[in-house]
Coordinates of C-alpha atoms and ligand atoms in Angstrom, one line a residue:
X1 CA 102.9 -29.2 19.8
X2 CA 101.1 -31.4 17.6
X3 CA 98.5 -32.6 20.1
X4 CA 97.6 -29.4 21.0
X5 CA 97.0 -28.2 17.1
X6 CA 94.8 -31.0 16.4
X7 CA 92.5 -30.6 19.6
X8 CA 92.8 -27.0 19.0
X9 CA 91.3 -27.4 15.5
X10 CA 88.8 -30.5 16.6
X11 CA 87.2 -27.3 19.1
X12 CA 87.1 -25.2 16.0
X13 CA 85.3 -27.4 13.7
X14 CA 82.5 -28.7 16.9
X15 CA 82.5 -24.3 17.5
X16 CA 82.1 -24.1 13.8
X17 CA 79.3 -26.8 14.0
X18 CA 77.3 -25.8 16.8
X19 CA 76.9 -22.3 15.0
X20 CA 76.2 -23.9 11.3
X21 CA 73.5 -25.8 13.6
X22 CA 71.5 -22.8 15.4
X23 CA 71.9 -20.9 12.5
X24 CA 69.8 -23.8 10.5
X25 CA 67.5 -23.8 13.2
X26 CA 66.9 -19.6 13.2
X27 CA 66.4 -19.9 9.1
X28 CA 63.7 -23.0 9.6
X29 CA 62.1 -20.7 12.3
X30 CA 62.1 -17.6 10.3
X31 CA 60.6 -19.9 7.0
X32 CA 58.0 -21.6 9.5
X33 CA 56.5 -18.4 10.4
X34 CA 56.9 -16.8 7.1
X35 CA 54.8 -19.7 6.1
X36 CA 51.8 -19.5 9.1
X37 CA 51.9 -16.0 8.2
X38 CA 51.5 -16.0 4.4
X39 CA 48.5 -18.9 5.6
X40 CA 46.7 -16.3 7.7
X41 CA 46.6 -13.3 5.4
X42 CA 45.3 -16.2 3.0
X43 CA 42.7 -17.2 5.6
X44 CA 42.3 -13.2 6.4
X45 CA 41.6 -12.5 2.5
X46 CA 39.6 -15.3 2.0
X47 CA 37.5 -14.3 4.9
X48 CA 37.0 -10.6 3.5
X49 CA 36.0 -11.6 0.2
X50 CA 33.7 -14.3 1.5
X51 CA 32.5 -10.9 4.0
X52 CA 32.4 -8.7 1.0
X53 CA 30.4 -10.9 -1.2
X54 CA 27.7 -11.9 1.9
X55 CA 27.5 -8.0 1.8
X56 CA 27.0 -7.9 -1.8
X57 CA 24.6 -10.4 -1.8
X58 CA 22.4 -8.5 1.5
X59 CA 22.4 -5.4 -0.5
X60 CA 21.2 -7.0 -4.1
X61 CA 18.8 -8.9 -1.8
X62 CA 17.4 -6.2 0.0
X63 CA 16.7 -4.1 -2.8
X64 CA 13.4 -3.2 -4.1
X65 CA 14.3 -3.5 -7.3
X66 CA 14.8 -6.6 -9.6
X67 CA 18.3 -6.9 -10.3
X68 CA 19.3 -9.6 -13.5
X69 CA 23.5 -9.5 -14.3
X70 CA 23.8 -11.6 -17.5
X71 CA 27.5 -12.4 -18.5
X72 CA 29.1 -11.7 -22.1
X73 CA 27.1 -14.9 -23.8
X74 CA 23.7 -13.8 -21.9
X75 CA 23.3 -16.1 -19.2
X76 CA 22.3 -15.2 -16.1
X77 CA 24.8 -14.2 -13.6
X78 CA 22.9 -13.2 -11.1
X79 CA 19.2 -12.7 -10.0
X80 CA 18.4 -10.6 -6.8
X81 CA 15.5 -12.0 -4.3
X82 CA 13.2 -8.7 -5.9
X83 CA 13.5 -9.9 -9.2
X84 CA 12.5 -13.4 -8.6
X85 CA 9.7 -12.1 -6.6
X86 CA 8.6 -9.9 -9.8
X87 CA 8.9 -12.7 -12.1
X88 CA 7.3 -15.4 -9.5
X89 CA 9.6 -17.9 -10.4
X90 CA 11.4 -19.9 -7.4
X91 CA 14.3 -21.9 -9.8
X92 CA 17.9 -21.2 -9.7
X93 CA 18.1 -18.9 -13.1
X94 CA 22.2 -19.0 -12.6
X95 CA 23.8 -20.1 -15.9
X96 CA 20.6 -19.7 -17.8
X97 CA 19.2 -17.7 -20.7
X98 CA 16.8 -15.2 -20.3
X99 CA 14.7 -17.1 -22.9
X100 CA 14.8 -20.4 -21.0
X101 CA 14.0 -18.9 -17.5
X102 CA 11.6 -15.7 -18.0
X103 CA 10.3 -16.4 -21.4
X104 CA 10.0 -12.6 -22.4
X105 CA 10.5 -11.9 -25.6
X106 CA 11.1 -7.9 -25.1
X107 CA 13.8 -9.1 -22.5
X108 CA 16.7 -10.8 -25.0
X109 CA 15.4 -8.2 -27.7
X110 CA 16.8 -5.2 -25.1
X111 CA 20.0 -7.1 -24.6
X112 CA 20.8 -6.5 -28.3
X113 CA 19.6 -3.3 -28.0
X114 CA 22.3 -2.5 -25.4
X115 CA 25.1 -4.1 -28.0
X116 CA 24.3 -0.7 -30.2
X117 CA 23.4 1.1 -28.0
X118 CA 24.9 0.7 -24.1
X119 CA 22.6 2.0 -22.0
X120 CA 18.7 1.1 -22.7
X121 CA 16.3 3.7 -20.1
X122 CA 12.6 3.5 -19.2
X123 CA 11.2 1.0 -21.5
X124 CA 7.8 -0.5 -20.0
X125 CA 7.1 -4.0 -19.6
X126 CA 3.8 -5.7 -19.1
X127 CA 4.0 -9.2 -17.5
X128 CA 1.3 -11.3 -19.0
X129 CA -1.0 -13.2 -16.3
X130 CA -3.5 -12.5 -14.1
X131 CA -1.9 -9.4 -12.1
X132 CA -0.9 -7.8 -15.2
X133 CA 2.0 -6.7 -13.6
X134 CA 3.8 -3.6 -15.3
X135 CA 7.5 -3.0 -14.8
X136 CA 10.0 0.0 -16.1
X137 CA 13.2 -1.5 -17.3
X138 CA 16.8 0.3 -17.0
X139 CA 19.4 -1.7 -18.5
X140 CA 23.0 -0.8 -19.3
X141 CA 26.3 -3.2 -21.0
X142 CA 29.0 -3.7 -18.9
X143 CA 32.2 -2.6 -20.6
X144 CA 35.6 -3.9 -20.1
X145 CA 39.0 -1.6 -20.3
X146 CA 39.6 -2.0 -23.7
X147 CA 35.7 -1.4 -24.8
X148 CA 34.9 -4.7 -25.1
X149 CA 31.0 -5.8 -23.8
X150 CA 31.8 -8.3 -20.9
X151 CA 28.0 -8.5 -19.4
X152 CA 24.4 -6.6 -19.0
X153 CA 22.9 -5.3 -15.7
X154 CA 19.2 -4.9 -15.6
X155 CA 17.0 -3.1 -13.2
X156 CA 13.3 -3.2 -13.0
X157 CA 11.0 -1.0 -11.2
X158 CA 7.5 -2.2 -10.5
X159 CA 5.0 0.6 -11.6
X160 CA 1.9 -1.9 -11.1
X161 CA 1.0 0.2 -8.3
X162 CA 1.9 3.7 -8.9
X163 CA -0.1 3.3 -12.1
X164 CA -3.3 2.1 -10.6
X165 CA -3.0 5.0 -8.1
X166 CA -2.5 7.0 -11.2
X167 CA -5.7 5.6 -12.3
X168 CA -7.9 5.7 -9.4
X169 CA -7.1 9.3 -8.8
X170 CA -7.6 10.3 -12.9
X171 CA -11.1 8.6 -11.9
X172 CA -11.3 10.2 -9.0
X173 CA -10.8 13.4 -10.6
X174 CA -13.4 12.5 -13.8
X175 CA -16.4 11.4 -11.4
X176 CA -15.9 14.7 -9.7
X177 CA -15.9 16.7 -12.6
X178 CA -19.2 15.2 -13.6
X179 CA -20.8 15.1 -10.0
X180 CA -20.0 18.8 -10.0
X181 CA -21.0 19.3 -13.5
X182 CA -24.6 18.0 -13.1
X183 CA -25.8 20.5 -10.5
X184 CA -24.1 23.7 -12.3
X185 CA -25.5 22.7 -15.5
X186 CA -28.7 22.5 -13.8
X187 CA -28.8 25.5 -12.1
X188 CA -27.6 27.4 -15.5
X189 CA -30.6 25.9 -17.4
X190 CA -33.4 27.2 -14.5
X191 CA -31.2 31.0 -14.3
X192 CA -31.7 30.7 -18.4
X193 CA -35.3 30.2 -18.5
X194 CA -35.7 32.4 -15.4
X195 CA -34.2 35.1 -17.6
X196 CA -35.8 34.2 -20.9
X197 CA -39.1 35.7 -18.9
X198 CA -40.4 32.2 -16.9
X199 CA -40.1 35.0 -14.0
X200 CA -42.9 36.7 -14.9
X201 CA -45.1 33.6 -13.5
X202 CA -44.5 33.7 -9.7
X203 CA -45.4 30.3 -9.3
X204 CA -43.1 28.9 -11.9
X205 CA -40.8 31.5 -10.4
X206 CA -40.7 30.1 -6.8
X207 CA -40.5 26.6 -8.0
X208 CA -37.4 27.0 -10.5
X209 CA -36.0 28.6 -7.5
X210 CA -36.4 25.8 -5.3
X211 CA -34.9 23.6 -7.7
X212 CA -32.1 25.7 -8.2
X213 CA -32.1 25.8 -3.9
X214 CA -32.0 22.2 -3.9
X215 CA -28.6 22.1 -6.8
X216 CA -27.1 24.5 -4.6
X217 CA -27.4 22.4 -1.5
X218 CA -26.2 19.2 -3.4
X219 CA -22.9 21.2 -4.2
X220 CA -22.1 22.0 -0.9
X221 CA -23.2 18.8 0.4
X222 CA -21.1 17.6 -2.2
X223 CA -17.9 19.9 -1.5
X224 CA -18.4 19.0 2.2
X225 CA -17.8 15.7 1.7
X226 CA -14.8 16.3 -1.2
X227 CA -12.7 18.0 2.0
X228 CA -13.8 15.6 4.7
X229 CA -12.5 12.6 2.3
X230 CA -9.0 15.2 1.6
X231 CA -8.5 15.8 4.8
X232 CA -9.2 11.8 6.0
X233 CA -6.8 10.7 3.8
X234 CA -4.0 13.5 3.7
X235 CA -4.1 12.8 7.3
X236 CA -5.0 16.2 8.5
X237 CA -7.7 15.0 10.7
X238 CA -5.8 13.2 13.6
X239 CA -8.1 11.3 15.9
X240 CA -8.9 12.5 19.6
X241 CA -9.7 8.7 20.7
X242 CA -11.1 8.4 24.6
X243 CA -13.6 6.2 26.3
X244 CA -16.8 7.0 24.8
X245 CA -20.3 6.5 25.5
X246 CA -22.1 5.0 22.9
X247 CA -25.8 5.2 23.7
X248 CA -26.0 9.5 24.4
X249 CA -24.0 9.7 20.7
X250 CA -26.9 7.2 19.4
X251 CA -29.4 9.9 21.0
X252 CA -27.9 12.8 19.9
X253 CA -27.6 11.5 16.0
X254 CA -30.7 10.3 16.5
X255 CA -32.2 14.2 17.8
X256 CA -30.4 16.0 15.0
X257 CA -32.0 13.9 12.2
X258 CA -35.9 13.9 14.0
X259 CA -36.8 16.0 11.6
X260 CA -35.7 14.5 8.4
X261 CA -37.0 11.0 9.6
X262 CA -40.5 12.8 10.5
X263 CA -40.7 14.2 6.5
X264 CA -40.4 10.7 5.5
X265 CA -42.6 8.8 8.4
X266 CA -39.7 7.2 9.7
X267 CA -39.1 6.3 13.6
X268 CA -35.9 6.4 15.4
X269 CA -35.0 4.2 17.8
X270 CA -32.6 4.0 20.1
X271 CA -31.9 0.5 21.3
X272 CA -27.9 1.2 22.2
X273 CA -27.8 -0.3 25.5
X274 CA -26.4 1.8 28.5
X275 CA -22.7 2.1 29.7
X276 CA -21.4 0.6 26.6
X277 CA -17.7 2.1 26.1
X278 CA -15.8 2.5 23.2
X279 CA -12.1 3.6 22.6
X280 CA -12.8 6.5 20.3
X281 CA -13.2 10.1 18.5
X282 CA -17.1 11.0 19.8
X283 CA -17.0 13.5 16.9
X284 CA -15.7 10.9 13.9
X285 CA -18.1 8.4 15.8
X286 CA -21.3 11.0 15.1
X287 CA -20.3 11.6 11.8
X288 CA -20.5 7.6 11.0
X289 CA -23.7 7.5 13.3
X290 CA -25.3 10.2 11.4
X291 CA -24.4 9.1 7.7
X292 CA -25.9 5.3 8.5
X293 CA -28.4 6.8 9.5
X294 CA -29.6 9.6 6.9
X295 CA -28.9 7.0 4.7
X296 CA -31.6 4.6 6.5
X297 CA -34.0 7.4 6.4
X298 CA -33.6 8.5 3.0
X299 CA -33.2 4.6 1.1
X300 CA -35.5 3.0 3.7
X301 CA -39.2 2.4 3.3
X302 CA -42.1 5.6 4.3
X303 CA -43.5 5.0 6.9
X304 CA -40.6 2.7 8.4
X305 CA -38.2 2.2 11.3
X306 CA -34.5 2.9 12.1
X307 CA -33.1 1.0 14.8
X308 CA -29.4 1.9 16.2
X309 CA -28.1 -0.7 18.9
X310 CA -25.1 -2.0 19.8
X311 CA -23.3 -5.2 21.6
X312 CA -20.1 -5.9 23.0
X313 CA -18.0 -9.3 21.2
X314 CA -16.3 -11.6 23.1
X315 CA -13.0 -10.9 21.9
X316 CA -13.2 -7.3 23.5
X317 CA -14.8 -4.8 20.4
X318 CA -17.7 -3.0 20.8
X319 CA -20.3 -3.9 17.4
X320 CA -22.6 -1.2 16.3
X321 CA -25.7 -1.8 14.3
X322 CA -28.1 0.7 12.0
X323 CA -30.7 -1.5 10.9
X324 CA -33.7 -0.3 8.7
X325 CA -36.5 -2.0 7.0
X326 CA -36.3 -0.3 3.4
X327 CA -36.3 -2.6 0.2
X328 CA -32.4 -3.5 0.8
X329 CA -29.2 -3.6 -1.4
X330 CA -28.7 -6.5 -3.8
X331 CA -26.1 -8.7 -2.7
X332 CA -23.4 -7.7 -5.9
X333 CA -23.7 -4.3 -4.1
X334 CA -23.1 -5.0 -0.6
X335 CA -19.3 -4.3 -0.6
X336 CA -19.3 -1.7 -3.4
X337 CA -21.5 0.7 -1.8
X338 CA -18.7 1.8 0.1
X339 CA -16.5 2.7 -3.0
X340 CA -16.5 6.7 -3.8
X341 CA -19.6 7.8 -6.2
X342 CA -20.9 4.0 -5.8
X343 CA -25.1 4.3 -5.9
X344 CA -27.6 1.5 -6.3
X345 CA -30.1 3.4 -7.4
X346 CA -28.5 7.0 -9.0
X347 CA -31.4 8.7 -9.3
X348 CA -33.0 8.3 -6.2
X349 CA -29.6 9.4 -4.9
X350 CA -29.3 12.4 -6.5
X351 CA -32.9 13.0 -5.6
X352 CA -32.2 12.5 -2.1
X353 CA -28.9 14.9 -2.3
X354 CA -26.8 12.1 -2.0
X355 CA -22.9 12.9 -3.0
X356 CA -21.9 9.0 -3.5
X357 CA -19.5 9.8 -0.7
X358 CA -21.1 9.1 2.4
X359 CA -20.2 5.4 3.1
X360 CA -16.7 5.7 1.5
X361 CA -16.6 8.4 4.6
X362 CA -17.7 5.8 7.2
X363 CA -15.5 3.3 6.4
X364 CA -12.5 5.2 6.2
X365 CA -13.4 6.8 10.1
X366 CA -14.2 3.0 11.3
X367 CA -10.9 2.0 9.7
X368 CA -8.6 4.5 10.9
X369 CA -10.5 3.3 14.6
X370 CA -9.0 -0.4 13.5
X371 CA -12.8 -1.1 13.0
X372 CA -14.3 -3.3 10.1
X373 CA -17.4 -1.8 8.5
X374 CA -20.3 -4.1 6.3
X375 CA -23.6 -4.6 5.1
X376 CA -25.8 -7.3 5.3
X377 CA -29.2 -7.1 3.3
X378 CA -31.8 -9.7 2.6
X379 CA -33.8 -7.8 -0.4
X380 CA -37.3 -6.4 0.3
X381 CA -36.4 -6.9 3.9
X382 CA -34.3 -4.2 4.7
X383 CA -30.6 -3.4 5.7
X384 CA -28.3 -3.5 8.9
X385 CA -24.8 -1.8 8.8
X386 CA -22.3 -3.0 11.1
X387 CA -19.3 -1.3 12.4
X388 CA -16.8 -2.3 15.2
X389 CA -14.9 -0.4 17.4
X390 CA -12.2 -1.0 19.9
X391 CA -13.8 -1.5 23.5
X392 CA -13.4 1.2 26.3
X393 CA -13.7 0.5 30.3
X394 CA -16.0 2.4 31.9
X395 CA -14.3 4.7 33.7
Ligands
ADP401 P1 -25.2 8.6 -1.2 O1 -24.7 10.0 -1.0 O2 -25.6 8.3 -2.6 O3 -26.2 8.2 -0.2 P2 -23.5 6.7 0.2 O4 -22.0 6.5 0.0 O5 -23.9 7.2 1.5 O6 -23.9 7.8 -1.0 O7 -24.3 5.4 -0.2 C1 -24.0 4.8 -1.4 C2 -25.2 4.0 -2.0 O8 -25.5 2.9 -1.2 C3 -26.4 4.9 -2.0 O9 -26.5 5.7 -3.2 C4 -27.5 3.8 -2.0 O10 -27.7 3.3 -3.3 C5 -26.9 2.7 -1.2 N1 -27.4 2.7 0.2 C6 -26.8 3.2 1.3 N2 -27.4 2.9 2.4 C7 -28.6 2.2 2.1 C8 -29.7 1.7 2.8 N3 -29.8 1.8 4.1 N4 -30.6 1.0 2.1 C9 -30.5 0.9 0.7 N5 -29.5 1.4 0.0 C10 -28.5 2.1 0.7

C-alpha cells in the first residue's frame, strides 16, 4: 500500500511541477510582449511627435510672414525662416533676447505693451538701413489656464512693397492730374480772352483757335496713351504673337509718319533687311516702331535722318534699331526716359505734343515680347534705340 501512496504522490508533485513550470513560462511570455509592445507605441509616439513637429516647423517655415515666439522671460523661442529673412540676420536667435539678436528698441518696448495689454495690432515698424524696410507688427501674450503670461507670439507683415506701390500710383495719379491740368487751363485762358472780345480780330481769332486745337489734341493724345498703358498693365490687351516680317512693318511705320518727318526735313529710311522674322504681335510691334520713331522725328535734328534696321544675334533674337542724328540724350537720362512723364527737355515735349508716355509704352510691349529695350546716345551725335525680340523661322 505504501509504495503505491508515495509514487502516487511523487506523480503528483512532478504533475504539479510541470504545470507551476508552463504556467511561468505563459506569464514571462505575456510580460515580454507587454514589454515590446509598451516599446513600440513609445517608438510610435515618438515618431508622431517628431512627425508633428517636422510639420510644424514646414508650416512656420513656409510662411510669408515672420514668426518670433519668445518664452515667459523674453527669449526667443522660435524664429521662422521669413522672419530671419526680414531681419537679414543668419545666427541661431534661440535662447536669445530680442535686444541681443534684433536690436530694435520698439520690439522689447511691445512685449511690455502686451503684459497690459494682451494683444498689440498693426503697429508699423521701419527697419533702419539701406532698404528701409517697413513692417506691420501683430503681436499677442500667450496665456496659460490659470491667466498667467507663459510667452509672446509675433507676426510681421512686410508692407515695403505694398507701400511703394501705394506711392508710385499716388504719383501716378498727381502727374496726371497736372498733365491733364496744363492743357485745360490753357484752353480756358484762350475761350476767356476769346470771349472778353479778342474775337473781334479774325487773325487773333484763328490763331487762339489753333492754340486751343493744338491743347485739344495733346489731351487726347494724352488720354490715348492713359488707356493703352491701363489696358497693358491690367492685362486686357493679350498678345496675338506669330511669325512676323519685320522689314514691310518698318515700311509701313515708316509711310504713315512721311508726312510728319517731311514738316521737319527729316528722311526715312528703311534699312530693315529682308526675310527677317520675329515671334510677335505685328500690331504691338507698329505701335513700338511708330513711337521710336515720331520720337526721332520730333527730338532729332531738321533737316536730319531716321534710320530703322534690324539684325539677327547669335543666340537666336531678332535686334531692332531706330537711330537718328538729333543732339542726343545725356547719359543720366538714358534709362529714365522710359519712366512715365520722364522728359529731357519738357518744353520741347509739350511743344511737340508729347504725353511723357510714349517710351514707358514701348518698353512695356517689348517686355511683355520677353524683349529688352535701351538707348545708347553719344551727345550732339544723335540716338539709336534698341529693342529685341524673340526670333521667328520663316515660314
Ligand atoms: P514724349 O511724349 O515726351 O515724347 P516719351 O516717353 O516718348 O515721351 O519720351 C520721353 C523723353 O525722352 C522725351 O520727352 C525726350 O526728352 C526723350 N527722347 C525720346 N526719344 C528721343 C530721341 N530720339 N532723341 C532725344 N530725346 C529723346
Amino acid at each position: 500500500m505504501w509504495p503505491f501512496l508515495v509514487s502516487g504522490l511523487a506523480l503528483a508533485l512532478i504533475l504539479l511541477h510541470l504545470w507551476w513550470l508552463r504556467r511561468h513560462r505563459q506569464a514571462r511570455r505575456t510580460i515580454l510582449k507587454l514589454k515590446a509592445d509598451r516599446r513600440d507605441s513609445e517608438e510610435r509616439r515618438r515618431q508622431m511627435e517628431s512627425q508633428a513637429r517636422a510639420q510644424e516647423e514646414a508650416l512656420f517655415n513656409s510662411m510669408i510672414e515672420g514668426v518670433l515666439i519668445l518664452d515667459g522671460n523674453g527669449r526667443i523661442q522660435l524664429a521662422n525662416r521669413a522672419l530671419e529673412k526680414l531681419f537679414a540676420t543668419t545666427t541661431d536667435l534661440r535662447g536669445k533676447t530680442l535686444m541681443e539678436t534684433l536690436r530694435i528698441h520698439t520690439l522689447p518696448e511691445l512685449v511690455n505693451r502686451l503684459a497690459k495689454e494682451g494683444t498689440v495690432d498693426g503697429l508699423e515698424l521701419e527697419l533702419p538701413g539701406l532698404d528701409k524696410r517697413l513692417l506691420q507688427v501683430n503681436a499677442t501674450a500667450v496665456l496659460d489656464s490659470k491667466g498667467q503670461r507663459q510667452g509672446s507670439i509675433l507676426v510681421f507683415h512686410d508692407l515695403t512693397r505694398l507701400k511703394q506701390l501705394e506711392n508710385t500710383r499716388q504719383e501716378f495719379v498727381a502727374n496726371v492730374s497736372h498733365e491733364l491740368r496744363t492743357p485745360l487751363s490753357l484752353i480756358k485762358g484762350y475761350v476767356e480772352t476769346l470771349l472778353e472780345g479778342a474775337r473781334e480780330d479774325p487773325a487773333v481769332a484763328v490763331r487762339f483757335l489753333q492754340t486751343i486745337d493744338k491743347h485739344a489734341d495733346r489731351l487726347t493724345y494724352l488720354i490715348e496713351d492713359l488707356l493703352t498703358i491701363s489696358r497693358l498693365e491690367s492685362g486686357q490687351i493679350v498678345l496675338n504673337l506669330h511669325p512676323v516680317e519685320l522689314r514691310p512693318i518698318a515700311g509701313r511705320v515708316i509711310d504713315d509718319l512721311q508726312a510728319r518727318a517731311a514738316e521737319r526735313s527729316v528722311t526715312l529710311f528703311n534699312r530693315v533687311p529682308e526675310g527677317l522674322m520675329a515671334h510677335a504681335d505685328a500690331d504691338r510691334l507698329q505701335q513700338v516702331l511708330f513711337n521710336l520713331v515720331d520720337n526721332a522725328i520730333k527730338y532729332g535734328r531738321t533737316p536730319g535722318q531716321v534710320t530703322l534696321g534690324g539684325v539677327r544675334t547669335e543666340d537666336h533674337l531678332i535686334e531692332m534699331t531706330v537711330q537718328d542724328d538729333g543732339p542726343g540724350i545725356p547719359q543720366e537720362s538714358l534709362t529714365r526716359v522710359f519712366e512715365r512723364f520722364y522728359r529731357v527737355d519738357k518744353a520741347r515735349s509739350r511743344e511737340q505734343g508729347g504725353t511723357g508716355l510714349g517710351l514707358s509704352i514701348v518698353k512695356h510691349i517689348v517686355q511683355s515680347h520677353r524683349g529688352e529695350v535701351w538707348a545708347e546716345s553719344e551727345p550732339g551725335k544723335g540716338t539709336t534705340f534698341h529693342f529685341t525680340l524673340p526670333e521667328a523661322r520663316k515660314v
